[in-house]
CSV table of C-alpha atoms in Angstrom, one decimal:
chain,number,residue,atom,x,y,z
A,25,MET,CA,-9.9,-18.6,0.3
A,26,PHE,CA,-6.8,-17.4,-2.1
A,27,THR,CA,-4.3,-19.5,-0.2
A,28,ALA,CA,-3.3,-21.8,-3.6
A,29,ARG,CA,-2.5,-19.7,-6.1
A,30,PHE,CA,-0.8,-17.2,-3.1
A,31,VAL,CA,1.6,-20.9,-2.2
A,32,SER,CA,1.8,-21.2,-6.3
A,33,ASN,CA,4.1,-18.1,-6.4
A,34,THR,CA,7.0,-20.4,-4.0
A,35,SER,CA,6.4,-24.0,-4.6
A,36,ARG,CA,7.5,-26.2,-2.2
A,37,ALA,CA,10.1,-28.1,-5.1
A,38,HIS,CA,12.1,-24.9,-5.2
A,39,PHE,CA,11.3,-24.2,-1.5
A,40,SER,CA,13.9,-27.0,-0.9
A,41,LYS,CA,16.7,-24.4,-2.5
A,42,ALA,CA,16.5,-21.1,-2.8
A,43,CYS,CA,13.8,-20.5,0.0
A,44,ARG,CA,16.6,-23.5,2.7
A,45,VAL,CA,19.6,-20.7,1.9
A,46,PHE,CA,17.3,-17.4,3.1
A,47,ALA,CA,16.1,-19.7,6.3
A,48,ILE,CA,20.0,-20.7,6.8
A,49,ALA,CA,21.2,-17.1,6.4
A,50,GLY,CA,18.1,-15.6,8.2
A,51,ALA,CA,19.4,-18.0,11.3
A,52,SER,CA,23.0,-17.1,10.9
A,53,GLY,CA,22.6,-13.8,11.4
A,54,ALA,CA,20.0,-14.5,14.7
A,55,VAL,CA,23.2,-16.1,16.0
A,56,ALA,CA,25.4,-13.1,15.5
A,57,VAL,CA,22.9,-10.8,17.1
A,58,GLY,CA,21.8,-13.0,19.7
A,59,SER,CA,24.5,-15.3,21.0
A,60,ARG,CA,27.4,-14.6,20.1
A,61,GLY,CA,28.3,-12.7,22.6
A,62,ILE,CA,28.6,-9.2,21.2
A,63,SER,CA,30.8,-6.6,22.4
A,64,ALA,CA,28.3,-3.6,24.1
A,65,GLU,CA,30.1,-1.0,21.4
A,66,GLU,CA,28.6,-2.9,18.2
A,67,ILE,CA,25.2,-2.6,19.9
A,68,GLN,CA,22.7,-0.3,18.4
A,69,THR,CA,21.4,2.7,21.1
A,70,LYS,CA,19.9,4.9,18.9
A,71,ASN,CA,17.7,5.0,16.1
A,72,ARG,CA,19.9,5.5,13.2
A,73,ARG,CA,18.8,7.3,10.0
A,74,LEU,CA,17.9,4.3,7.8
A,75,SER,CA,17.9,6.2,4.1
A,76,ASP,CA,19.5,8.7,2.1
A,77,HIS,CA,16.4,10.2,1.2
A,78,HIS,CA,12.6,9.8,2.1
A,79,ARG,CA,10.6,6.7,1.0
A,80,ILE,CA,7.4,5.9,0.0
A,81,ALA,CA,5.9,3.5,1.4
A,82,ILE,CA,2.9,1.7,2.2
A,83,THR,CA,1.4,-0.2,5.6
A,84,ALA,CA,-0.6,-3.7,5.4
A,85,TRP,CA,-3.8,-2.6,6.7
A,86,SER,CA,-5.1,-0.6,3.6
A,87,ILE,CA,-3.5,-4.2,2.0
A,88,PHE,CA,-4.8,-6.8,3.7
A,89,LYS,CA,-8.1,-6.9,5.5
A,90,PRO,CA,-10.4,-5.9,2.8
A,91,ARG,CA,-14.1,-5.4,4.0
A,92,GLU,CA,-16.1,-8.6,2.7
A,93,GLN,CA,-18.8,-6.2,1.0
A,94,ALA,CA,-18.8,-6.2,-2.1
A,95,ASP,CA,-18.7,-2.9,-3.4
A,96,LEU,CA,-16.1,-2.0,-1.1
A,97,ASP,CA,-11.4,-2.7,-1.5
A,98,ALA,CA,-11.4,-3.9,-4.7
A,99,THR,CA,-8.1,-2.6,-5.5
A,100,SER,CA,-6.5,-4.9,-2.7
A,101,LYS,CA,-9.3,-8.0,-3.5
A,102,LYS,CA,-8.0,-8.1,-6.8
A,103,TYR,CA,-4.6,-8.4,-5.8
A,104,ARG,CA,-5.3,-10.7,-2.7
A,105,GLY,CA,-2.9,-14.0,-2.9
A,106,ASN,CA,-0.2,-13.1,-5.5
A,107,PHE,CA,1.9,-10.6,-3.7
A,108,LEU,CA,4.1,-10.7,-6.5
A,109,ALA,CA,1.3,-8.8,-9.0
A,110,LEU,CA,0.5,-6.8,-5.4
A,111,LEU,CA,3.9,-5.3,-5.5
A,112,SER,CA,4.6,-5.0,-9.2
A,113,PHE,CA,1.3,-2.8,-9.0
A,114,LEU,CA,2.6,-0.8,-5.8
A,115,LYS,CA,5.8,-0.5,-8.1
A,116,GLU,CA,3.8,0.6,-11.1
A,117,ARG,CA,2.5,3.8,-8.4
A,118,GLY,CA,5.7,5.2,-7.3
A,119,TYR,CA,6.1,3.3,-3.6
A,120,GLU,CA,9.6,2.2,-2.6
A,121,GLY,CA,8.4,-0.4,0.3
A,122,ILE,CA,6.1,-1.6,2.5
A,123,GLU,CA,5.8,-2.2,6.3
A,124,ILE,CA,4.7,-5.6,6.9
A,125,THR,CA,5.3,-8.9,9.1
A,126,VAL,CA,5.2,-12.8,8.4
A,127,ALA,CA,2.4,-12.4,11.0
A,128,ASP,CA,0.2,-10.6,8.5
A,129,PHE,CA,0.0,-12.8,6.0
A,130,ARG,CA,-1.3,-15.7,8.3
A,131,PHE,CA,-3.3,-12.8,9.9
A,132,ALA,CA,-4.9,-12.7,6.5
A,133,GLY,CA,-5.7,-15.6,6.0
A,134,TYR,CA,-3.2,-15.9,2.6
A,135,PHE,CA,-1.7,-19.5,4.3
A,136,PRO,CA,-2.8,-22.6,6.2
A,137,ASP,CA,-1.1,-23.6,8.8
A,138,TYR,CA,0.8,-26.6,7.2
A,139,VAL,CA,2.9,-23.7,5.7
A,140,SER,CA,5.8,-22.7,7.6
A,141,ASP,CA,7.2,-19.6,8.6
A,142,GLU,CA,10.1,-20.4,6.4
A,143,GLU,CA,7.6,-20.6,3.8
A,144,ILE,CA,5.8,-16.9,3.9
A,145,MET,CA,9.5,-15.7,4.5
A,146,CYS,CA,10.6,-17.0,1.3
A,147,THR,CA,7.5,-15.6,-1.1
A,148,MET,CA,8.2,-12.4,1.0
A,149,ARG,CA,11.8,-12.3,0.4
A,150,GLU,CA,11.5,-13.6,-3.4
A,151,ALA,CA,9.3,-11.4,-4.1
A,152,SER,CA,11.1,-7.7,-3.0
A,153,ALA,CA,13.7,-8.9,-5.1
A,154,GLN,CA,12.2,-8.9,-8.4
A,155,THR,CA,10.3,-5.7,-8.0
A,156,GLY,CA,12.3,-3.6,-5.9
A,157,ILE,CA,9.5,-3.3,-3.5
A,158,LYS,CA,11.8,-2.7,-0.1
A,159,ILE,CA,10.1,-4.7,3.0
A,160,ILE,CA,11.6,-2.2,4.8
A,161,GLY,CA,9.9,-2.3,8.0
A,162,SER,CA,7.5,-3.9,10.4
A,163,LEU,CA,4.5,-3.0,13.1
A,164,LEU,CA,4.0,-5.0,15.9
A,165,HIS,CA,1.0,-5.1,18.5
A,166,ILE,CA,1.2,-6.0,21.7
A,167,THR,CA,-1.8,-6.7,24.1
A,168,ASP,CA,-2.1,-6.3,27.9
A,169,GLY,CA,-4.5,-9.4,28.4
A,170,GLY,CA,-8.4,-8.8,26.6
A,171,PRO,CA,-9.1,-10.2,23.0
A,172,SER,CA,-6.1,-9.5,20.3
A,173,ILE,CA,-5.0,-7.1,18.6
A,174,GLY,CA,-4.7,-7.5,14.8
A,175,PRO,CA,-2.1,-10.5,14.7
A,176,SER,CA,-1.1,-10.4,18.5
A,177,TYR,CA,-2.4,-14.0,19.1
A,178,ILE,CA,-0.3,-15.5,16.3
A,179,THR,CA,3.0,-13.9,17.6
A,180,GLY,CA,2.6,-14.1,21.6
A,181,LEU,CA,3.3,-10.5,21.9
A,182,ASP,CA,0.7,-10.1,24.9
A,183,TYR,CA,2.4,-9.3,28.2
A,184,ARG,CA,0.9,-11.1,30.3
A,185,ASN,CA,1.6,-14.2,28.5
A,186,PRO,CA,4.6,-15.6,30.2
A,187,ASP,CA,6.9,-16.8,27.5
A,188,PHE,CA,7.0,-13.0,25.9
A,189,TRP,CA,10.0,-12.0,25.7
A,190,THR,CA,11.1,-15.4,24.1
A,191,ASN,CA,8.7,-14.7,21.6
A,192,LEU,CA,9.5,-10.7,20.9
A,193,GLU,CA,12.9,-12.4,20.1
A,194,LYS,CA,11.6,-15.2,17.3
A,195,VAL,CA,10.0,-12.5,15.6
A,196,LEU,CA,12.1,-10.2,15.6
A,197,VAL,CA,15.0,-12.0,14.0
A,198,GLN,CA,12.1,-13.4,11.5
A,199,GLU,CA,11.2,-9.6,10.6
A,200,LYS,CA,15.0,-8.5,10.4
A,201,SER,CA,15.5,-12.0,7.8
A,202,VAL,CA,13.1,-10.5,5.1
A,203,GLY,CA,14.5,-7.0,5.1
A,204,SER,CA,12.6,-4.9,8.3
A,205,GLU,CA,14.7,-1.9,9.3
A,206,TYR,CA,13.0,-1.1,12.2
A,207,ILE,CA,9.9,-1.8,14.1
A,208,THR,CA,7.5,0.6,15.1
A,209,PHE,CA,5.1,-0.6,18.0
A,210,GLN,CA,1.5,-0.4,19.0
A,211,ILE,CA,0.9,-1.0,22.6
A,212,GLY,CA,-2.3,-1.9,23.9
A,213,LEU,CA,-4.6,-0.5,26.7
A,214,PRO,CA,-5.1,-2.8,29.8
A,215,GLN,CA,-9.5,-3.5,29.0
A,216,ASP,CA,-10.5,-1.3,32.0
A,217,MET,CA,-8.5,1.7,31.0
A,218,ASN,CA,-10.1,1.7,27.9
A,219,GLY,CA,-13.3,4.1,26.7
A,220,THR,CA,-11.7,6.1,29.8
A,221,GLY,CA,-10.9,9.5,27.9
A,222,GLY,CA,-7.3,9.1,28.9
A,223,ALA,CA,-7.8,8.5,33.0
A,224,TYR,CA,-5.1,6.3,32.9
A,225,ARG,CA,-2.9,9.7,33.3
A,226,ASN,CA,-3.3,9.4,36.6
A,227,ASP,CA,-2.8,6.3,37.1
A,228,GLU,CA,1.3,6.7,37.9
A,229,GLU,CA,2.4,3.2,38.9
A,230,PHE,CA,1.1,2.0,35.6
A,231,LEU,CA,2.6,4.8,33.6
A,232,LYS,CA,5.7,3.7,35.2
A,233,LEU,CA,5.4,-0.1,34.5
A,234,SER,CA,5.0,0.9,30.7
A,235,ALA,CA,8.3,3.2,30.6
A,236,ARG,CA,10.1,-0.3,31.7
A,237,ARG,CA,8.7,-1.9,29.3
A,238,ILE,CA,9.5,0.8,26.8
A,239,GLU,CA,13.2,0.5,28.4
A,240,LYS,CA,13.2,-3.3,27.4
A,241,LEU,CA,11.5,-3.7,23.8
A,242,GLN,CA,13.9,-0.7,22.7
A,243,GLU,CA,17.0,-2.7,24.3
A,244,VAL,CA,15.2,-5.7,22.0
A,245,CYS,CA,15.5,-4.0,19.1
A,246,PHE,CA,18.8,-2.5,19.3
A,247,LYS,CA,20.0,-5.4,20.0
A,248,HIS,CA,18.4,-6.7,16.7
A,249,GLY,CA,20.1,-3.6,15.4
A,250,MET,CA,16.4,-2.1,14.2
A,251,ASN,CA,15.3,1.1,14.8
A,252,PHE,CA,12.6,1.2,17.7
A,253,TYR,CA,9.3,3.1,17.2
A,254,VAL,CA,6.1,3.7,19.8
A,255,GLU,CA,3.0,4.4,17.7
A,256,ALA,CA,0.8,7.7,18.9
A,257,HIS,CA,-2.6,6.2,18.7
A,258,ILE,CA,-5.9,5.7,20.6
A,259,GLU,CA,-6.4,2.8,22.5
A,260,ARG,CA,-2.8,1.8,23.4
A,261,ILE,CA,-0.2,3.9,26.1
A,262,SER,CA,-0.1,6.6,23.5
A,263,GLU,CA,-3.5,7.3,23.4
A,264,ASP,CA,-3.5,10.8,25.9
A,265,PRO,CA,-1.3,13.2,25.4
A,266,GLU,CA,-0.2,13.9,28.5
A,267,ALA,CA,0.2,10.4,29.7
A,268,PHE,CA,1.8,9.6,26.5
A,269,CYS,CA,4.7,12.8,27.6
A,270,LYS,CA,4.9,10.9,32.0
A,271,ILE,CA,5.9,7.7,30.0
A,272,PHE,CA,8.7,9.9,28.1
A,273,ASP,CA,9.8,11.8,31.7
A,274,TYR,CA,9.6,8.4,33.9
A,275,CYS,CA,11.7,6.2,30.7
A,276,LYS,CA,15.3,6.4,31.5
A,277,ASN,CA,16.3,6.2,27.6
A,278,GLU,CA,14.2,8.5,24.9
A,279,PHE,CA,12.7,6.8,21.9
A,280,GLU,CA,11.0,8.4,19.0
A,281,VAL,CA,7.7,7.9,18.2
A,282,ASN,CA,5.4,7.1,14.9
A,283,ALA,CA,3.5,9.9,14.1
A,284,ASP,CA,-0.2,8.6,13.2
A,285,LEU,CA,-1.7,12.0,13.3
A,286,SER,CA,-4.6,10.8,12.4
A,287,HIS,CA,-4.8,9.0,16.1
A,288,TYR,CA,-5.1,13.2,17.2
A,289,LEU,CA,-6.2,15.0,14.0
A,290,TYR,CA,-10.1,13.1,14.2
A,291,ARG,CA,-10.3,14.0,17.5
A,292,ASN,CA,-9.2,17.8,17.1
A,293,ILE,CA,-5.7,17.1,19.3
A,294,CYS,CA,-3.2,19.4,17.3
A,295,ARG,CA,-1.5,21.8,19.7
A,296,GLY,CA,-0.3,22.5,23.2
A,297,PRO,CA,2.8,21.8,25.7
A,298,HIS,CA,2.1,17.5,25.6
A,299,PHE,CA,1.0,18.1,21.5
A,300,ASP,CA,4.6,20.1,20.6
A,301,ARG,CA,6.4,17.0,22.9
A,302,ILE,CA,5.3,13.6,20.9
A,303,MET,CA,5.7,16.1,17.7
A,304,GLY,CA,9.5,16.7,19.2
A,305,ARG,CA,10.3,13.2,19.0
A,306,VAL,CA,8.4,11.8,15.9
A,307,GLY,CA,11.2,9.6,14.0
A,308,HIS,CA,8.6,7.8,11.8
A,309,CYS,CA,5.2,8.6,10.2
A,310,HIS,CA,1.7,6.7,9.1
A,311,ILE,CA,-0.1,8.9,7.0
A,312,ARG,CA,-3.7,8.5,6.9
A,313,MET,CA,-6.3,11.1,6.3
A,314,CYS,CA,-9.3,12.0,9.0
A,315,ARG,CA,-11.5,14.6,9.5
A,316,LYS,CA,-11.4,16.9,12.4
A,317,HIS,CA,-14.8,15.9,15.1
A,318,GLY,CA,-14.9,12.8,12.5
A,319,ASP,CA,-13.3,9.9,10.8
A,320,LEU,CA,-10.6,8.4,11.8
A,321,SER,CA,-10.4,7.1,7.9
A,322,ALA,CA,-11.9,9.5,5.8
A,323,ASP,CA,-12.1,10.0,2.0
A,324,VAL,CA,-11.0,13.5,0.6
A,325,GLY,CA,-13.2,16.2,-0.8
A,326,VAL,CA,-15.6,16.1,2.9
A,327,HIS,CA,-15.6,19.1,4.7
A,328,MET,CA,-17.5,20.1,8.0
A,329,ASP,CA,-19.7,22.5,5.9
A,330,ARG,CA,-19.7,21.1,2.5
A,331,ILE,CA,-19.3,18.2,0.5
A,332,GLY,CA,-16.7,18.7,-2.4
A,333,SER,CA,-15.3,16.9,-5.3
A,334,VAL,CA,-15.5,13.5,-3.1
A,335,GLY,CA,-12.0,11.2,-4.2
A,336,VAL,CA,-10.5,14.2,-5.7
A,337,PRO,CA,-7.2,15.1,-4.3
A,338,ALA,CA,-6.4,18.4,-5.6
A,339,ALA,CA,-9.4,19.5,-5.2
A,340,ASP,CA,-9.6,18.7,-2.1
A,341,TRP,CA,-5.7,20.4,-1.4
A,342,ASP,CA,-7.5,23.7,-3.1
A,343,ASP,CA,-10.0,23.6,-0.2
A,344,LYS,CA,-7.3,23.3,2.3
A,345,GLY,CA,-9.5,20.0,3.0
A,346,VAL,CA,-7.6,17.2,4.5
A,347,THR,CA,-4.3,16.5,2.6
A,348,TRP,CA,-3.3,20.4,3.2
A,349,GLN,CA,-4.1,18.9,7.5
A,350,ALA,CA,-2.2,16.2,6.9
A,351,VAL,CA,1.0,18.2,5.4
A,352,GLU,CA,0.6,21.0,7.9
A,353,ALA,CA,0.0,18.5,11.1
A,354,MET,CA,3.4,16.9,10.3
A,355,ARG,CA,5.6,20.1,8.7
A,356,PRO,CA,7.0,20.2,12.2
A,357,ALA,CA,8.3,16.6,12.3
A,358,LEU,CA,9.4,16.4,8.7
A,359,GLN,CA,11.2,20.1,8.3
A,360,CYS,CA,13.7,17.7,10.8
A,361,GLY,CA,13.4,14.8,8.6
A,362,LEU,CA,13.1,11.1,9.7
A,363,THR,CA,14.8,8.5,11.3
A,364,SER,CA,13.1,5.6,9.2
A,365,CYS,CA,13.3,8.0,6.3
A,366,ALA,CA,10.1,6.6,5.0
A,367,ILE,CA,6.9,8.2,4.6
A,368,VAL,CA,4.5,4.9,5.2
A,369,GLY,CA,0.4,5.1,3.4
A,370,GLU,CA,-2.2,4.1,5.6
A,371,ALA,CA,-5.6,4.6,4.1
A,372,GLY,CA,-7.8,2.9,5.8
A,373,PRO,CA,-10.8,0.2,5.1
A,374,ALA,CA,-13.1,1.9,7.1
A,375,PHE,CA,-16.3,3.9,7.5
A,376,THR,CA,-16.9,5.8,3.8
A,377,VAL,CA,-13.9,5.2,2.2
A,378,PRO,CA,-15.0,2.7,0.0
A,379,ASP,CA,-11.1,1.7,-1.8
A,380,ALA,CA,-8.5,2.0,0.7
A,381,LEU,CA,-5.7,0.8,-1.0
A,382,LEU,CA,-6.8,2.9,-4.6
A,383,LEU,CA,-7.2,6.2,-2.4
A,384,ASP,CA,-3.3,5.4,-0.8
A,385,THR,CA,-2.0,5.1,-4.2
A,386,LYS,CA,-4.2,8.3,-5.5
A,387,LEU,CA,-2.4,10.2,-2.2
A,388,VAL,CA,1.7,9.0,-4.1
A,389,PRO,CA,2.2,12.7,-4.5
A,390,LEU,CA,1.3,14.4,-1.6
A,391,TYR,CA,3.6,11.2,0.2
A,392,ARG,CA,6.3,12.6,-2.4
A,393,TYR,CA,5.4,16.2,-1.3
A,394,MET,CA,6.2,14.8,2.4
A,395,ALA,CA,9.5,13.5,1.6
A,396,SER,CA,11.1,16.5,0.0
A,397,ILE,CA,9.7,18.4,2.9
A,398,ALA,CA,11.6,15.8,5.4
A,399,ASP,CA,14.9,15.6,2.4
A,400,GLY,CA,14.9,19.5,2.5
A,401,HIS,CA,13.7,20.8,-0.4
A,402,PRO,CA,10.9,22.2,0.7
A,403,PRO,CA,7.6,22.6,-2.4
A,404,SER,CA,5.2,24.7,-3.3
A,405,GLY,CA,2.1,24.6,-4.9
A,406,ASN,CA,-0.8,21.9,-5.4
A,407,PRO,CA,1.3,18.7,-5.4
A,408,PHE,CA,-1.5,16.9,-7.3
A,409,THR,CA,-1.1,19.6,-10.2
A,410,SER,CA,2.6,20.6,-9.5
A,411,GLU,CA,4.0,16.9,-10.3
């Protein structure tokens, strides 16, 4: 693996000084939030606006799980094992932040088991401080029995785990200590509800249970001073728009959505009363190119009726391809602004995308275009030729 070079960025000798200071500070923060008896007035009660402008960021999926095939995902493989170099590369390409968790590093095989969470967190903090790329948020996966989703087997975030809420508190303390300002959750469906085309929309007891769980998740995040989002995603409780809206109705408190609209758009779900209600709840976003009636993760330049200039975003925009589609789908939410103040790219290492991280960097002008809309300064023209 690439462990030795990664760990060398934060030597054990250095950890004994600087990193322990960070670890103590993080622990102190946990005590301050979790157990000193803070008043109700001090606890966050709704999502906050997290910046004075909308920032450009990237998720872990584009980076940390390159496909093994030799000719795929060369860019992320180049930086695998060197987080500092990766963040420096992202800085040069115009990113301001990254959405990542401590568990993502273990899931991707960057550290052996004997390396402590504190050492991993120190590596994250030091690379962030040196490059100016902020760890702005964290994506957490929750299962409801069945196989793990991403690093959920590492975090222990399975609803059927009796230690679920204890595990969640531990994870939130860690993520907060490395800089995360928000948590976005992918909440998995039970296995028997997957692949049913949204039949769970008629299971009122499950929808009510999902609402109670969301209420508690949001309460815990707010206690730790972090924004809370539920991601729109296939094979999650948000897969079916009608079911998701019923969960809205059953929840005692309003919550916001992380709009990864690719999970709706590739199924050609792009309008209607339920879709519109979901768009009215959007406070965060993951942006991935996808094709209607096609791939969840797609390269630019491939259209239903023809093959254009593959891999050339400017030409794709002129052809009103997936880049144009992404902006128009998100526009209603962008015009209202996002509480996360983050446009988070997530080109996926899947299907015919040859290099997910490289594609994401090519799309930074598109993300800036979206950020300008969200900041109240809507631009015009082709994002890739008008900068």
